[in-house]
Coordinates of C-alpha atoms and ligand atoms in Angstrom, one line a residue:
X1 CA 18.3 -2.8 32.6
X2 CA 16.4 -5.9 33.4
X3 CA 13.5 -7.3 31.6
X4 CA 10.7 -9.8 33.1
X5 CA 7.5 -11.2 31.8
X6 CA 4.6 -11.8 34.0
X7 CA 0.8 -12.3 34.7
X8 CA -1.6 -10.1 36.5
X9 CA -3.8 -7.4 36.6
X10 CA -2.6 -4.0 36.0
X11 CA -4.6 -2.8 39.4
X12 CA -2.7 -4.7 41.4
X13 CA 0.8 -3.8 40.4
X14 CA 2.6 -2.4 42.7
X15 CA 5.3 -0.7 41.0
X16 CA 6.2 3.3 39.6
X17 CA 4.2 2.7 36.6
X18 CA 2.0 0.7 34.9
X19 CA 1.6 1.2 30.9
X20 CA -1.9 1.0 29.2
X21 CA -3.2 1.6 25.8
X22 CA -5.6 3.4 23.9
X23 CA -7.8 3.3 20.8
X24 CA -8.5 6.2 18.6
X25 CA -12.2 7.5 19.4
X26 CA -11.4 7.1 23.3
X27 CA -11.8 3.1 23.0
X28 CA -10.3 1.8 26.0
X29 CA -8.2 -1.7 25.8
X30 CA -8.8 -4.3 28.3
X31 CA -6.4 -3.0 30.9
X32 CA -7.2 0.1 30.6
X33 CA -10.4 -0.8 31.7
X34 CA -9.3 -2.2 34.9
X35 CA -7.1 1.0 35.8
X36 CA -10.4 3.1 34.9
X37 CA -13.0 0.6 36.8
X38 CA -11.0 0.6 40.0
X39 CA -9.6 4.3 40.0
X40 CA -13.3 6.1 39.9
X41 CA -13.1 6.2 36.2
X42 CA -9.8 8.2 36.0
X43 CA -8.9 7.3 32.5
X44 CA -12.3 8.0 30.8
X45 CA -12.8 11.7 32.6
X46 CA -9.5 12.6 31.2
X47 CA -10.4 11.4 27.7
X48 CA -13.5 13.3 28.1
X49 CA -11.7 16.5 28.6
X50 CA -10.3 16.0 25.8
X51 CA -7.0 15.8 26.9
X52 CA -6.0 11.9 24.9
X53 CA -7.7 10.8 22.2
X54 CA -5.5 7.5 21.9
X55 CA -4.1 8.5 18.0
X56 CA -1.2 6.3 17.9
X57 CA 2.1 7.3 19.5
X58 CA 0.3 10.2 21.8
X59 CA 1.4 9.5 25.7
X60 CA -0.2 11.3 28.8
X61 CA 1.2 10.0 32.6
X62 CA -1.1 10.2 35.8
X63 CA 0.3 10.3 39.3
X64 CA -0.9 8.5 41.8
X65 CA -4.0 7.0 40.2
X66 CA -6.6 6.3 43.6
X67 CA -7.3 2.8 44.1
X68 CA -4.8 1.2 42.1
X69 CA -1.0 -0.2 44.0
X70 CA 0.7 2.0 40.6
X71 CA 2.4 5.5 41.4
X72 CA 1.6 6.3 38.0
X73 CA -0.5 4.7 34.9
X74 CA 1.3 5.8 31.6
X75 CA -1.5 5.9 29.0
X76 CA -0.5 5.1 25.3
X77 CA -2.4 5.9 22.0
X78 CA -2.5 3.0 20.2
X79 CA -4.6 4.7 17.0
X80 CA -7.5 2.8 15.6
X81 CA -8.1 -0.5 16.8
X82 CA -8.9 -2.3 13.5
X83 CA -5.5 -1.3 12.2
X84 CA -3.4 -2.1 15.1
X85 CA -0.8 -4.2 13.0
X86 CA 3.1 -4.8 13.4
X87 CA 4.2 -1.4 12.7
X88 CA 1.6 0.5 15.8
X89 CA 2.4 -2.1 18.2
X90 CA 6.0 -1.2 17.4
X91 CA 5.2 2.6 17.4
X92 CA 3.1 2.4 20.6
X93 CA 6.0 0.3 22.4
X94 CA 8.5 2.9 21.4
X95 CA 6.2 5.6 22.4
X96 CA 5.7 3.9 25.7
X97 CA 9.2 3.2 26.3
X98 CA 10.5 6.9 25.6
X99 CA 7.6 8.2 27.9
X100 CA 8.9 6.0 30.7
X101 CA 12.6 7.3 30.2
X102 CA 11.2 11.0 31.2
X103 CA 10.0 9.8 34.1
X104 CA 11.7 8.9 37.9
X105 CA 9.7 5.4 37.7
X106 CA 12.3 3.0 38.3
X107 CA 10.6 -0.3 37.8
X108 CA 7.3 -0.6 35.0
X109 CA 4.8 -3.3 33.6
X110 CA 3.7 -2.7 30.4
X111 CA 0.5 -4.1 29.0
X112 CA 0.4 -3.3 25.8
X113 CA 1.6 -7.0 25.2
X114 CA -1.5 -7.9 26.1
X115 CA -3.1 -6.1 23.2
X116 CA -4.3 -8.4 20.0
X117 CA -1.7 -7.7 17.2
X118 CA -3.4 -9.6 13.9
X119 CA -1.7 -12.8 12.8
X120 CA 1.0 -12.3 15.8
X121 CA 1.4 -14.5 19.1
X122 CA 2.5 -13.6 22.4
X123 CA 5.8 -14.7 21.8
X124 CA 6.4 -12.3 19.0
X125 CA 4.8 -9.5 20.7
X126 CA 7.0 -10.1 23.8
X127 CA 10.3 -10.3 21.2
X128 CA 9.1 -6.9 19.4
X129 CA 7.9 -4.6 22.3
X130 CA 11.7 -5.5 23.8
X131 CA 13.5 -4.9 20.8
X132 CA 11.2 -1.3 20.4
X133 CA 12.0 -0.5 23.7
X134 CA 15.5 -0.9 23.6
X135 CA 15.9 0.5 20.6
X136 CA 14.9 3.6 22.4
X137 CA 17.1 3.1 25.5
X138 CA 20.1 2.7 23.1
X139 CA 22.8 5.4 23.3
X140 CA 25.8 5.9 22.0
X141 CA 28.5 7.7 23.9
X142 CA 32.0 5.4 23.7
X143 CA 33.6 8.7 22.0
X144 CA 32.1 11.3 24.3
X145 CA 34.1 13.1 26.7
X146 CA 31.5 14.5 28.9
X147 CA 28.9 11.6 29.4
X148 CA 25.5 12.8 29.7
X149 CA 24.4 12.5 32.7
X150 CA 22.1 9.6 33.1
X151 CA 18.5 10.7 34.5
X152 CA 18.1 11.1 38.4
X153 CA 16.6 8.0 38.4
X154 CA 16.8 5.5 35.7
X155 CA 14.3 2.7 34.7
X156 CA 15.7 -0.5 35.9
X157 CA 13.2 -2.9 35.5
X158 CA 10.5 -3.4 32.5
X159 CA 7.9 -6.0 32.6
X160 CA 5.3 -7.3 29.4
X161 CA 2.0 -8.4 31.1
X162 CA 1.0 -11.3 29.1
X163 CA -3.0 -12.0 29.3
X164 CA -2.5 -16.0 31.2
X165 CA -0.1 -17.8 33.2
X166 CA -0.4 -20.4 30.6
X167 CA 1.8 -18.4 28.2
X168 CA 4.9 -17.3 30.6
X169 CA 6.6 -20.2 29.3
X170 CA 6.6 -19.3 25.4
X171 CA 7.3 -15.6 26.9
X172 CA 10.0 -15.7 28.5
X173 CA 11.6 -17.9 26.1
X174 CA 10.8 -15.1 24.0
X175 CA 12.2 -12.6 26.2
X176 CA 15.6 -14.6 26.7
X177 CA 16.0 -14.5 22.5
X178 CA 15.1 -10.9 22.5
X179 CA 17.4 -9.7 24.9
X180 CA 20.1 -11.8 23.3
X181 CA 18.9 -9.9 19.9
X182 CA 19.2 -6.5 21.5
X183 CA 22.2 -7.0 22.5
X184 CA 23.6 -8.4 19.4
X185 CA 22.0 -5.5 17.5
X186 CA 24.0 -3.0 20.1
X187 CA 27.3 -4.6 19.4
X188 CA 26.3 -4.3 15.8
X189 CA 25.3 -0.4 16.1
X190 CA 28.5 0.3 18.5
X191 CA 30.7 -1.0 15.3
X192 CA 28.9 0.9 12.8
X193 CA 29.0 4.4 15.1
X194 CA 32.8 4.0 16.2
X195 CA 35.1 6.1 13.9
X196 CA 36.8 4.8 10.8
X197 CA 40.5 6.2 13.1
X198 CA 39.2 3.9 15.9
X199 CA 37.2 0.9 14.2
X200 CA 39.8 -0.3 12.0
X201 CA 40.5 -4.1 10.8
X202 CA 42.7 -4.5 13.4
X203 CA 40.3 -3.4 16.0
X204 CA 37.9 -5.7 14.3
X205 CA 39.8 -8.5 14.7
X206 CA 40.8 -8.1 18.0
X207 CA 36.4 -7.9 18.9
X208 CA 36.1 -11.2 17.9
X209 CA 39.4 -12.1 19.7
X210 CA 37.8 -10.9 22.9
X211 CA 34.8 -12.4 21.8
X212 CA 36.3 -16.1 21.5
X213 CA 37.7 -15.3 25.6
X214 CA 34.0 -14.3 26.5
X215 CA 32.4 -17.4 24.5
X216 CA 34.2 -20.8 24.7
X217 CA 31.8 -22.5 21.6
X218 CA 33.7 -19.6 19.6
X219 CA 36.9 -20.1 17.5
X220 CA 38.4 -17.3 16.4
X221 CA 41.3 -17.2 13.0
X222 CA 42.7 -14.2 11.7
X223 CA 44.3 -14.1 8.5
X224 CA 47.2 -11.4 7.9
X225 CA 47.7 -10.0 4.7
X226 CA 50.7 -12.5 4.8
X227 CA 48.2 -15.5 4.5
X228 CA 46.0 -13.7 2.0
X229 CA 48.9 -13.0 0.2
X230 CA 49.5 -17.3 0.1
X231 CA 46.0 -17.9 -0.6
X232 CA 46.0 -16.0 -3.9
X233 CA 43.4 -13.2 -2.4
X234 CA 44.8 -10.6 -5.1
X235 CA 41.6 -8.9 -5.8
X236 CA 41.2 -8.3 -1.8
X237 CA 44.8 -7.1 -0.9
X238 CA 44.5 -4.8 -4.3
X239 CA 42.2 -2.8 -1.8
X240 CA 44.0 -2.4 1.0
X241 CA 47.3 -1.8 -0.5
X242 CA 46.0 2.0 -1.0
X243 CA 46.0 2.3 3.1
X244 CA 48.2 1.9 6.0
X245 CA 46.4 -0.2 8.2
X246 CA 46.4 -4.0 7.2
X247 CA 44.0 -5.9 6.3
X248 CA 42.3 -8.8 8.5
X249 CA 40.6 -11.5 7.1
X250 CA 38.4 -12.5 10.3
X251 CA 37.1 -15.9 10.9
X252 CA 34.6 -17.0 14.0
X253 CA 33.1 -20.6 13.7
X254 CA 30.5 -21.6 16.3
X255 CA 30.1 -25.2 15.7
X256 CA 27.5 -26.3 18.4
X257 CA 25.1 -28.2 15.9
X258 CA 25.4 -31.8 15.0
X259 CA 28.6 -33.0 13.9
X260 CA 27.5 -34.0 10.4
X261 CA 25.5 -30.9 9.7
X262 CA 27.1 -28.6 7.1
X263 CA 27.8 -25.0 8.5
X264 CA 25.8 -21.8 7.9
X265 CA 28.1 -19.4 7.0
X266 CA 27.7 -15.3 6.8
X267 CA 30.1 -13.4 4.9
X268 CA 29.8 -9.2 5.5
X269 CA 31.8 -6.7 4.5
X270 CA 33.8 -4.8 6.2
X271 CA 35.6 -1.5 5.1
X272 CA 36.1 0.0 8.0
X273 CA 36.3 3.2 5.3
X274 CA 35.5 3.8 2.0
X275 CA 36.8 7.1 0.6
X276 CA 36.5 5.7 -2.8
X277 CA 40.4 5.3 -3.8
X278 CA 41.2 7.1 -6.8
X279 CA 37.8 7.1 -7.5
X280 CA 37.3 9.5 -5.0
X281 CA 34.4 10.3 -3.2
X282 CA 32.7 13.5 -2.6
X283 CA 32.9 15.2 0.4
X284 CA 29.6 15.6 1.1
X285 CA 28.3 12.9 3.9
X286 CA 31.6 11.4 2.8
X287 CA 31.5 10.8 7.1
X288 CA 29.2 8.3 6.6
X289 CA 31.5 5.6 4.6
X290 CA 32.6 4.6 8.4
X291 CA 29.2 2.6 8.1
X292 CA 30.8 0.7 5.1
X293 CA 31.6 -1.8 7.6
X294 CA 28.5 -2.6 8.6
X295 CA 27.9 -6.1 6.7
X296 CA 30.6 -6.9 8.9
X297 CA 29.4 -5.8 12.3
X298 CA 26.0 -7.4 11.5
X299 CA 27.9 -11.3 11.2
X300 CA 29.3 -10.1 14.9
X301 CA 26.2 -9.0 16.4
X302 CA 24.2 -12.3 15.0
X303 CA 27.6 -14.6 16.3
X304 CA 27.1 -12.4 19.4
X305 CA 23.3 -13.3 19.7
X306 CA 23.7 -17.0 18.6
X307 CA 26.6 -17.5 20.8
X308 CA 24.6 -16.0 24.1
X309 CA 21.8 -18.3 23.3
X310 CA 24.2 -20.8 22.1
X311 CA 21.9 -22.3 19.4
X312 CA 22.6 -25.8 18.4
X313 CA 23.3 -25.1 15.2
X314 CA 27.0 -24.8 13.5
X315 CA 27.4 -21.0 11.9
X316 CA 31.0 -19.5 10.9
X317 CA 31.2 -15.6 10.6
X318 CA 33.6 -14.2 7.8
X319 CA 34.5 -10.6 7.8
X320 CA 37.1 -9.5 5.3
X321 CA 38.3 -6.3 6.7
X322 CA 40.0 -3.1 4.9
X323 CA 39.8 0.2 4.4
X324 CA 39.6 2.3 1.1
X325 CA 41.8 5.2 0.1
X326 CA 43.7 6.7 -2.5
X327 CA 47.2 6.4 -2.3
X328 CA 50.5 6.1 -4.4
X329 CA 50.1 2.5 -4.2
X330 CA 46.0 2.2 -4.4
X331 CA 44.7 0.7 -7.4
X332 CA 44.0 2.8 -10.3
X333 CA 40.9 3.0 -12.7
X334 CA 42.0 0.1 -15.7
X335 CA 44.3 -1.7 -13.0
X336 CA 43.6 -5.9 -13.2
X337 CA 43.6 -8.2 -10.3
X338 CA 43.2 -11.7 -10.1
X339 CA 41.6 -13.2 -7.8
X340 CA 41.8 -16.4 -5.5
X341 CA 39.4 -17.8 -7.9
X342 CA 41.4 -17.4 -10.8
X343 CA 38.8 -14.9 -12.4
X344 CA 41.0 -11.7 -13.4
X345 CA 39.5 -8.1 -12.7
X346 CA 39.7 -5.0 -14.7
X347 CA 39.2 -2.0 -12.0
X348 CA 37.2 0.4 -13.9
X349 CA 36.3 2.3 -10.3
X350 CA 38.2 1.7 -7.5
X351 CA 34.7 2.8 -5.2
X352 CA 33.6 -0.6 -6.3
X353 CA 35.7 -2.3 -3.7
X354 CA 32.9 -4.2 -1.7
X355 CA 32.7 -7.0 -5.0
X356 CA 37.1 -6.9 -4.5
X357 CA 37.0 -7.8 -1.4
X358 CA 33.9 -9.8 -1.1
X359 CA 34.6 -12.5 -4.1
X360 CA 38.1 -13.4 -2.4
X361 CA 35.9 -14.2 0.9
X362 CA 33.0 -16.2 -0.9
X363 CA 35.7 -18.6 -2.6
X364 CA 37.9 -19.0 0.5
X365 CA 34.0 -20.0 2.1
X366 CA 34.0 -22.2 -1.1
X367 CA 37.5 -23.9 -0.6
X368 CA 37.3 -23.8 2.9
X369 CA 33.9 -25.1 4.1
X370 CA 31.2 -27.7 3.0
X371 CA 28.6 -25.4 3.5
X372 CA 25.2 -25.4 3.8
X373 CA 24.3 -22.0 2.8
X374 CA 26.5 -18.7 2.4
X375 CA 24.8 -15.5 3.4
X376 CA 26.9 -11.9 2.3
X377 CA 26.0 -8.7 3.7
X378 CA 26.9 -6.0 2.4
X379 CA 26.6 -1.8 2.2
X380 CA 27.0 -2.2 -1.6
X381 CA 26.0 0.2 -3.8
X382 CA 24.1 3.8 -3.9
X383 CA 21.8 2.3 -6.4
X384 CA 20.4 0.0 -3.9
X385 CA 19.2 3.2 -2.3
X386 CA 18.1 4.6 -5.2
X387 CA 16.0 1.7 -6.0
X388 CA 14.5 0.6 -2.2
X389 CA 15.2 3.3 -0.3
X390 CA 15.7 3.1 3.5
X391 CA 13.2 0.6 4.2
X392 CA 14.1 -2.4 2.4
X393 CA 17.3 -4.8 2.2
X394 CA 18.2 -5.8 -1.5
X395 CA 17.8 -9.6 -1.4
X396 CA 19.5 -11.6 -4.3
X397 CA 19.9 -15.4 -4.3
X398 CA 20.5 -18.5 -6.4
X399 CA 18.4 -20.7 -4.5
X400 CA 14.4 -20.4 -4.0
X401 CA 14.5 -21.7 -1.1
X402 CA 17.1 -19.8 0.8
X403 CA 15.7 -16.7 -0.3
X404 CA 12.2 -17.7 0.8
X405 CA 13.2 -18.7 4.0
X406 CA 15.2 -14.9 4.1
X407 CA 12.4 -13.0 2.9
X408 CA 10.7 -14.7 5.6
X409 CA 12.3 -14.2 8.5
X410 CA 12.5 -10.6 7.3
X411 CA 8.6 -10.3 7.4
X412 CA 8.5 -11.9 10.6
X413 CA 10.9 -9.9 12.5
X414 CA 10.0 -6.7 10.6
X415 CA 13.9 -6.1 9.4
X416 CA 12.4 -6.6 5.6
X417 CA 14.0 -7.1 2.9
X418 CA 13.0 -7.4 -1.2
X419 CA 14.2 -9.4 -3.7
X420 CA 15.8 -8.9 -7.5
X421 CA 16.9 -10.4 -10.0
X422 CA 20.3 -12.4 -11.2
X423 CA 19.0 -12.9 -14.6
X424 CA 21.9 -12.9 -17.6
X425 CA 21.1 -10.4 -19.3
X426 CA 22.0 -8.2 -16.2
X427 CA 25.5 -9.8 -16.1
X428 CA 26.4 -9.1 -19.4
X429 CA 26.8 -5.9 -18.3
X430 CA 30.1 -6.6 -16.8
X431 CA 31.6 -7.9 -19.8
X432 CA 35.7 -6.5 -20.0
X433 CA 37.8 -6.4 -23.1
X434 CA 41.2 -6.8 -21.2
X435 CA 40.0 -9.3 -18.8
X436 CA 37.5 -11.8 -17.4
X437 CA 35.2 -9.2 -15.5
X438 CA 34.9 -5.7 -15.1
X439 CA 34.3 -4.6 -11.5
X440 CA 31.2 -1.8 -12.7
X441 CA 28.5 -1.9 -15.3
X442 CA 27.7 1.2 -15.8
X443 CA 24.7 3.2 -14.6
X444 CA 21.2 0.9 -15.5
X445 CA 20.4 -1.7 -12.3
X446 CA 24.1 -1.1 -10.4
X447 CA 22.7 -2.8 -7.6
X448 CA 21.8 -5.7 -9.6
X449 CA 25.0 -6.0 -11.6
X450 CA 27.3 -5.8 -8.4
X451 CA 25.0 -8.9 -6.9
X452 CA 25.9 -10.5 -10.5
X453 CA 29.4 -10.4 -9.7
X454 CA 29.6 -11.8 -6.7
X455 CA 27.0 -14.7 -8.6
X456 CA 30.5 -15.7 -10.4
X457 CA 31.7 -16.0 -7.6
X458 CA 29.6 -18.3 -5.6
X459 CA 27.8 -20.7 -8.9
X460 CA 28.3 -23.5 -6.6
X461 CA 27.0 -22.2 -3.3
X462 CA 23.8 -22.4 -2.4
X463 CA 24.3 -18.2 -1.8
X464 CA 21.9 -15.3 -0.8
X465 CA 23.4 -11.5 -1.4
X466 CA 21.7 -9.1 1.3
X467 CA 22.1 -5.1 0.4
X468 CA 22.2 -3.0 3.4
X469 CA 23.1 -0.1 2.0
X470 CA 20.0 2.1 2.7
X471 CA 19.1 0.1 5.9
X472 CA 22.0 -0.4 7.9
X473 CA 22.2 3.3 9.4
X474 CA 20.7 6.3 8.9
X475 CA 21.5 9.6 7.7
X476 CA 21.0 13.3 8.7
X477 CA 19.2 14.3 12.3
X478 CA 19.1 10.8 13.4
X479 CA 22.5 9.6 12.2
X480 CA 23.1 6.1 13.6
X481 CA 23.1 2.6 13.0
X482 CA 20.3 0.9 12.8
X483 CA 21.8 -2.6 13.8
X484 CA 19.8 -4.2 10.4
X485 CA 20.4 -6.7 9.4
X486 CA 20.4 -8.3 13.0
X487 CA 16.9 -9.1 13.3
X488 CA 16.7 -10.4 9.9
X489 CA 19.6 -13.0 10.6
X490 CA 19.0 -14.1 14.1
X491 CA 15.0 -14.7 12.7
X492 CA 16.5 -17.1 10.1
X493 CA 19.0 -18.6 12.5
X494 CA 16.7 -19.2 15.5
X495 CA 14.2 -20.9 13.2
X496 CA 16.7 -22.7 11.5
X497 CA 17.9 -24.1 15.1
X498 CA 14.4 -25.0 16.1
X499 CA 13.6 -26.6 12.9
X500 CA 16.7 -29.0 13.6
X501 CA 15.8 -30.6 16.8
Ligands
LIG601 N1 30.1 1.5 0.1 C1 29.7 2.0 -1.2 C2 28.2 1.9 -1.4 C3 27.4 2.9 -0.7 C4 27.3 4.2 -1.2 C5 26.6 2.6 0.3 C6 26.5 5.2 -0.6 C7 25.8 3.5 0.9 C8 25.7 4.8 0.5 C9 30.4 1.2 -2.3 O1 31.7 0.8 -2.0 C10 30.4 2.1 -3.5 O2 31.1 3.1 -3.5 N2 29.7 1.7 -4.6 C11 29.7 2.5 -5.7 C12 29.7 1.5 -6.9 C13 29.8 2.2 -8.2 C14 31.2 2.8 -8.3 C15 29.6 1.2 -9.3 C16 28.4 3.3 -5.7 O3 27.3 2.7 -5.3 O4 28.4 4.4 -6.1
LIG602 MN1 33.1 2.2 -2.6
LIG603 ZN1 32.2 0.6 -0.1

């Protein structure tokens, strides 16, 4: 599908449908003025039949409105006007977008762009009425036999209406980062959905193989367990020795910014699956820990983004890459490990194998790079969950700053996130009589006390944790991935490229 921004009147538009919004209490907006002043007052006899109200998220199409170019005006409740924030223009874009997917109308201009969102500019409601729409155009169907068939007639074209010509250039600036987004969030979401017997670490590696063919700013490294093995990665390889497919340490570096400026790198974890080891899971939902990678495909799909816009700005991707499951040779409960930094690890669960793999790939980032600032993601813990639910990322940091800018651009782009603490008292908590760290610290603040071992890890990074594990898919009817954190990354980076030059 293509996407365009443009000026004009909604009368004039000569296309399948034009897309208008509503207020609660039958308040029309702007355009929908001009469809109801130059269609004999279409829109305001139907709301006086009662037939739309404009609550928020309520749709109604009319065919071929008299007097306007339009075969059909989609109306969209937009609920009441005083309270149309962030989350209802996002609502009424979704709305809109799912309306226009029922319909044969091939080509559309939306103007609920137009509409004034508090404390937002045109360019961010350009960037967020794309990503709501293609959130709802986004399928997944790699692993179906029987594709469904695609509508009769797809929508092909979408268009935002901005309010002056003045502001296509800010727009469609706008619009190029959002569809790069998009897409970067689908690659994301395509990783998470695959299968754990498909999306392996080997497949992994070879995306951002393919990846480095598609994007020539991109180097791609792969370390084999061989090379792990010779950088002293014990606590990672302890992991994967309880499966059969090998590990990959994957590397991406994008280094398009100036020559002297110290890289952004991201770090996310990727267990491709996470039955737990030993410490077996459940079964229950047990499905789901094929998502346990999605740290990982969250530092593809914001390479993936950066690289399409090709930022200025020099970013390396790490995804250590493994899979969790009990074996003869997995690690047992008591087992110790030492780790490329020298700290030893007493295993006290072997389902706390994010920190085991994660702490080898934030001191390789140490050794390896004169960074700027490291950034994990991570599916982490349950007790994230527990503590923030669905709707916020677990943000931890050692450096103000960082996790300012991160809450940030988490705020901005609406993919938020909350922060907690590192203070000692929580580490304590890890404290092991046989060696340096314990890997668990028991039930009070779990997601706080696996943050404050990765903290050993990275005391002389400036280093921000994110914990997607109750925003990075989601469960039950509409099991998916959400493609978070994406738009909390790409936020960051864009504005971090901007504020360069
Ligand atoms: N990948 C899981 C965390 C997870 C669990 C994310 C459920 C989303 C939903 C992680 O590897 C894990 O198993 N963590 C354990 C840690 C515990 C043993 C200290 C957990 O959270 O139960
Ligand atoms: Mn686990
Ligand atoms: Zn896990």
């Amino acid at each position: 599908m293509e996407f365009f921004v443009k000026s004009g009147n909604p009368e004039k538009q000569r296309v399948g449908c034009v897309v208008v919004g509503i207020f609660d209490r039958r308040t029309l907006s702007s355009a929908a003025t001009l469809v109801d002043d130059n269609s004999d007052n279409l829109i305001s006899s139907v709301m006086r039949r009662g037939d739309l109200d404009g609550r928020l998220g309520q749709t109604m199409i009319l065919q071929r409105p008299g007097g306007l170019f339009a075969d059909r005006v989609l109306l969209v409740g937009c609920g009441k006007e005083r309270e149309f924030d962030d989350v209802a223009f996002k609502k009424a874009n979704a709305a809109a977008a799912r309306a226009l997917s029922n319909t044969g109308t091939i080509e559309a201009v939306n103007y609920l762009t137009e509409l004034r969102v508090k404390g937002r500019d045109t360019a961010w409601k350009v960037k967020q009425a794309l990503l709501s729409s293609r959130e709802i155009f986004y399928r997944f169907d790699e692993c179906k036999g029987n594709k469904e068939e695609k509508g009769k007639k797809a929508l092909q074209r979408l268009t935002f209406a901005v309010s002056s010509r003045v502001e296509l250039p800010v727009a469609e600036k706008s619009l190029i980062e959002a569809v790069a987004i998009a897409e970067g969030m689908d690659l994301a979401k395509n990783l998470g959905n695959l299968p754990g017997n498909i999306c392996t670490p080997t497949y992994l590696a070879d995306k951002a193989i393919s990846l480095a063919k598609t994007y020539s700013t991109l180097q791609t490294r792969i370390l084999e367990e061989a090379d792990m093995e010779k950088l002293g990665m014990g606590s990672l390889l302890s992991v994967s020795r309880g499966s059969r497919q090998p590990a990959k340490f994957i590397i991406m570096e994008h280094m398009a910014g100036p020559k002297d400026a110290k890289p952004i790198v991201l770090v996310g974890k990727g267990l491709t699956f996470d039955a737990g080891g030993i410490s077996l899971k459940p079964a229950a939902a047990m499905d789901e820990m094929k998502y346990d990678m999605c740290g990982g495909a969250s530092v593809f799909g914001a390479m993936q983004t950066i690289l399409e816009l090709n930022l200025p700005i020099n970013v390396v991707g790490i995804v250590p890459s493994s899979e969790n499951l009990p074996d003869g040779d997995a690690n047992k409960p008591g087992d110790i490990v030492k780790s490329m930094a020298g700290i030893t690890i007493e295993i006290l669960n072997t389902d706390a194998e994010g920190r085991l793999i994660l702490c080898d790939a934030l001191t390789y980032v140490e050794k390896n790079y004169d960074s700027d600032v490291v950034i994990d993601m991570a599916t982490l813990t349950g007790a994230c969950v527990i503590a923030l639910g669905s709707h916020a990322t677990g943000l931890f940091s050692n450096h103000d700053r960082l996790a300012k800018a991160l809450l940030n651009a988490g705020n901005i782009s609406g993919d938020r996130a909350w922060q907690l603490p590192l203070w000692d008292e929580y580490d304590q908590q890890l404290k092991s009589p046989f060696a340096d760290v314990a890997n668990i610290g028991g039930r009070e603040a779990g997601a706080i006390t696996a943050a404050s071992f990765l903290h050993r890890f990275t005391k002389k990074l400036r280093w921000a944790h994110l914990d997607i594990a109750g925003t990075a898919w989601n469960s039950g009817k509409n099991k998916g991935s959400t493609g978070r954190p994406v738009p909390l990354l790409t936020e960051y980076l864009i504005s971090r490229a901007n504020s360069q030059d």
